[in-house]
XYZ file of C-alpha atoms in Angstrom:
281
model
C 115.356 113.039 64.971
C 118.829 111.573 65.442
C 119.703 108.581 67.586
C 123.285 107.780 68.471
C 125.139 104.930 70.138
C 127.614 105.927 72.836
C 130.107 103.614 74.532
C 129.985 103.404 78.301
C 133.074 105.050 79.756
C 134.272 105.851 83.270
C 134.758 109.452 82.150
C 132.478 111.666 80.042
C 133.045 110.927 76.346
C 130.414 113.208 74.801
C 132.600 116.326 74.535
C 132.371 116.566 70.760
C 128.555 116.442 70.678
C 127.745 118.467 73.818
C 126.418 121.371 71.708
C 123.734 119.075 70.277
C 122.017 118.548 73.649
C 118.852 120.550 74.302
C 120.549 121.581 77.548
C 124.326 120.969 77.301
C 124.921 121.709 80.999
C 122.389 119.131 82.222
C 122.894 116.693 79.289
C 119.157 116.892 78.568
C 118.316 115.397 75.178
C 116.162 117.041 72.530
C 116.119 115.773 68.943
C 119.329 113.840 69.606
C 118.835 110.717 71.708
C 121.748 108.614 72.902
C 121.721 104.895 73.665
C 124.441 102.959 75.447
C 125.858 100.352 73.090
C 128.939 99.007 71.369
C 129.812 97.642 67.942
C 131.321 94.589 69.654
C 127.941 93.712 71.213
C 125.386 92.433 68.690
C 122.603 92.064 71.292
C 122.490 95.784 72.038
C 122.577 96.646 68.321
C 119.512 94.476 67.650
C 117.756 95.972 70.677
C 118.467 99.612 69.703
C 117.618 99.185 66.001
C 114.403 97.320 66.877
C 113.377 100.057 69.313
C 114.296 103.078 67.138
C 113.350 101.608 63.729
C 115.550 104.134 61.894
C 115.121 105.102 58.236
C 118.842 105.838 57.777
C 121.841 104.330 59.546
C 125.280 105.922 59.326
C 128.005 103.601 60.579
C 130.697 106.076 61.627
C 131.834 103.985 64.600
C 135.403 102.701 64.443
C 138.760 102.458 66.108
C 139.820 105.066 63.576
C 143.427 105.880 64.473
C 145.626 104.258 61.808
C 148.857 104.309 63.848
C 147.117 102.882 66.944
C 145.570 100.103 64.810
C 149.044 98.502 64.626
C 148.980 98.248 68.445
C 145.290 97.292 68.740
C 145.048 95.121 65.629
C 142.560 92.532 66.919
C 140.295 95.127 68.556
C 140.363 97.207 65.357
C 139.324 94.147 63.307
C 136.501 93.396 65.760
C 135.045 96.921 65.770
C 135.770 98.133 62.233
C 135.306 94.853 60.375
C 133.004 92.499 62.292
C 131.229 95.493 63.892
C 129.890 96.450 60.466
C 128.643 92.891 59.933
C 126.883 93.011 63.320
C 125.047 96.196 62.304
C 123.991 94.753 58.941
C 122.875 91.521 60.615
C 120.870 93.536 63.148
C 119.020 95.301 60.310
C 118.207 91.900 58.812
C 117.169 90.386 62.171
C 114.811 93.332 62.817
C 113.175 92.857 59.396
C 114.182 96.331 58.200
C 116.025 95.351 54.994
C 113.412 97.085 52.820
C 112.975 100.232 54.918
C 116.503 101.208 56.014
C 119.201 102.995 54.026
C 122.695 102.137 55.283
C 125.841 104.272 54.966
C 129.217 102.685 55.638
C 132.171 104.945 56.413
C 134.772 103.439 54.116
C 138.144 105.100 53.814
C 140.883 106.228 51.457
C 143.145 103.969 53.558
C 141.717 101.118 51.436
C 143.932 102.381 48.597
C 147.036 102.355 50.830
C 149.876 101.533 48.456
C 148.199 103.217 45.516
C 147.820 101.234 42.307
C 146.906 104.213 40.095
C 146.711 108.006 40.255
C 144.185 109.448 40.791
C 142.315 106.792 42.760
C 138.711 106.201 41.716
C 135.850 103.829 42.500
C 137.399 101.041 40.385
C 140.988 101.366 41.677
C 142.217 98.075 43.226
C 142.567 98.215 47.013
C 145.906 97.672 48.785
C 145.475 98.496 52.511
C 148.653 99.139 54.518
C 147.437 98.901 58.120
C 145.212 96.734 60.349
C 142.735 99.642 60.149
C 142.723 99.544 56.337
C 142.433 95.739 56.281
C 139.485 95.774 58.725
C 137.757 98.458 56.674
C 138.312 96.322 53.561
C 136.250 93.508 55.125
C 133.553 96.050 56.035
C 133.518 97.420 52.467
C 132.941 93.992 50.911
C 130.385 92.825 53.474
C 128.329 95.954 52.665
C 128.525 95.124 48.937
C 127.549 91.542 49.791
C 124.429 92.580 51.760
C 123.459 94.970 48.960
C 123.687 92.240 46.326
C 122.396 89.309 48.412
C 119.431 90.993 50.147
C 118.797 94.093 48.030
C 119.561 96.357 51.011
C 120.100 100.029 50.147
C 123.691 100.096 51.382
C 126.549 102.313 50.200
C 130.260 102.754 50.894
C 131.579 106.299 51.063
C 135.323 106.058 50.348
C 136.270 109.311 52.038
C 139.689 110.908 52.158
C 140.765 112.664 55.376
C 138.101 115.027 56.685
C 139.027 117.369 59.515
C 137.419 119.939 61.792
C 137.966 121.413 65.272
C 136.131 118.313 66.604
C 138.857 115.936 65.383
C 140.545 114.003 68.220
C 143.579 115.703 69.764
C 145.969 112.828 68.904
C 145.373 113.155 65.137
C 148.124 115.116 63.410
C 145.917 118.017 62.261
C 144.660 118.810 65.768
C 147.993 117.975 67.358
C 149.654 120.639 65.204
C 146.929 123.287 65.536
C 146.590 122.799 69.322
C 150.354 122.782 69.871
C 150.854 125.956 67.817
C 148.068 127.638 69.819
C 149.769 126.596 73.087
C 153.130 127.926 71.851
C 151.403 131.228 70.983
C 149.904 131.373 74.502
C 153.268 130.559 76.139
C 152.029 127.197 77.463
C 154.381 125.059 75.332
C 157.830 125.409 73.750
C 158.118 122.402 71.480
C 156.231 119.356 70.158
C 157.168 116.153 68.308
C 155.825 114.698 65.060
C 156.477 111.618 62.910
C 157.003 111.596 59.147
C 157.001 115.254 58.059
C 156.874 114.289 54.391
C 153.705 112.178 54.655
C 151.135 113.611 52.248
C 147.371 113.649 52.749
C 144.245 114.970 51.059
C 142.634 116.992 53.854
C 139.070 118.285 53.464
C 136.530 119.765 55.880
C 134.237 117.306 57.685
C 131.193 119.537 57.098
C 131.424 119.050 53.307
C 132.034 115.309 53.666
C 129.033 114.767 55.952
C 126.861 116.506 53.361
C 128.265 114.046 50.785
C 127.370 111.105 53.078
C 123.793 112.346 53.369
C 123.536 112.917 49.596
C 124.666 109.329 48.961
C 121.592 108.071 50.839
C 119.254 110.369 48.889
C 119.984 108.764 45.485
C 117.547 106.405 43.752
C 120.038 103.534 43.506
C 122.743 102.621 46.042
C 126.222 103.373 44.700
C 129.725 103.644 46.202
C 131.621 106.922 45.793
C 135.101 108.314 46.435
C 134.900 111.709 48.162
C 138.005 113.905 48.101
C 139.303 117.415 47.380
C 141.821 116.090 44.840
C 144.693 118.020 46.458
C 147.501 116.662 48.635
C 149.587 118.532 51.203
C 152.457 117.370 53.405
C 152.557 117.402 57.210
C 155.546 119.763 56.833
C 153.401 122.227 54.858
C 150.629 121.964 57.467
C 153.148 122.895 60.197
C 154.472 125.867 58.214
C 150.980 127.247 57.509
C 149.925 126.826 61.147
C 152.931 128.794 62.450
C 152.392 131.472 59.770
C 148.956 131.943 61.357
C 150.638 133.187 64.572
C 153.285 135.199 62.699
C 156.156 132.722 62.952
C 158.310 131.384 60.105
C 159.571 127.810 60.536
C 163.003 126.962 59.100
C 163.931 123.259 58.835
C 167.384 122.034 59.877
C 168.946 118.546 59.925
C 167.750 115.328 58.333
C 165.401 112.433 59.115
C 165.048 111.843 62.866
C 167.443 114.688 63.643
C 165.399 117.270 61.753
C 164.043 120.214 63.739
C 161.767 123.148 62.978
C 163.274 126.397 64.237
C 161.509 129.763 64.483
C 163.271 132.201 62.131
C 162.246 135.186 64.264
C 163.314 133.929 67.731
C 165.732 131.065 66.980
C 163.732 128.710 69.239
C 163.188 125.075 68.240
C 159.432 124.416 68.165
C 159.235 121.087 66.265
C 161.215 117.853 66.585
C 160.869 114.426 64.950
C 160.270 111.272 66.989
C 160.440 107.856 65.341
C 157.717 106.476 67.644
C 155.164 108.382 65.564
C 156.259 106.732 62.310
C 154.031 103.970 60.893
C 155.460 100.538 59.977
C 153.958 101.026 56.486
C 153.069 104.426 55.051
C 150.385 105.105 52.434
C-alpha cells in the first residue's frame, strides 16, 4: 500500500500518477491513497505520518527545477532544505524512529563545480544553485538524524533520471515534445539555453529500483547512482530529430547559433540567453 502527499492546487495536479488510481476517470483510490499536505506545513506531516504509520518514507518532494531555484531561492530552501527537517522531525514526534526507513532524494547537483572525476560518495560537495545548496542542508540533516537518533535514513545521490513523466519544462521533455510537435506540423521552432551543457541522463525506472534497494539493506548507507556516461544537450537534440528522419546542422555561434534541418533548410532550434543558468555545473 502506498500513501502519497499531494499539494492542494486550483487545477488538477495528479496527471503523472493518474494511471495508479483504481479508477482513473473517477479518481477512485485503490492501493494508492493520497493525502493533502505540504512540506512547508509541519502540522500536516505529523498528522499524516501518525495516521498512516508507514514502514518506508521516500522524500521525493522538492522544488526541483534548478534554473527556477534562482528565481524562487527562499521557497526552494524552505521546501527542499527545511522540508526534509520537518519530515524527519515528524517521524521523531510520532515515535517511529525505530520502525521507519527513510529515503532522502539527494542529487548530483551537490557536486556542482566538480572537485574530482568521477564523483563518488566521498567527493567534496560544491553546489552551484539555490537548489543544490538547499539539498546540501537536507543531505547533512539526514546524516545527523541517522547518527544522533539511530534512524535508518539514507541519501541517494542520483544523477538525472528521466522518463515520459518528467515535467514539460525540463530540457529532456522540452526537446522530445517540441520535436514531436514539429513532426506533427504543430510547431516550427523552439528555443534552448546552453547547448553544450553535459548531463548524465538515466531512466527513472532504474533509479527508483535503486532507491528501493537502498532501503532493503541491513545498514543505512549513502550511494551515488548514475550511468557513468555524459551527453550534451546538443547531442540530445540531434538524436531526437534523427528519430523523425531529420538531420540538424548547426550554424552561428553562442546566442546566434541555430539548428537548421539539412533536408528542408528550415530553422528548428534557436538559442535564448534567458534559459542560461547564472552558474553551470
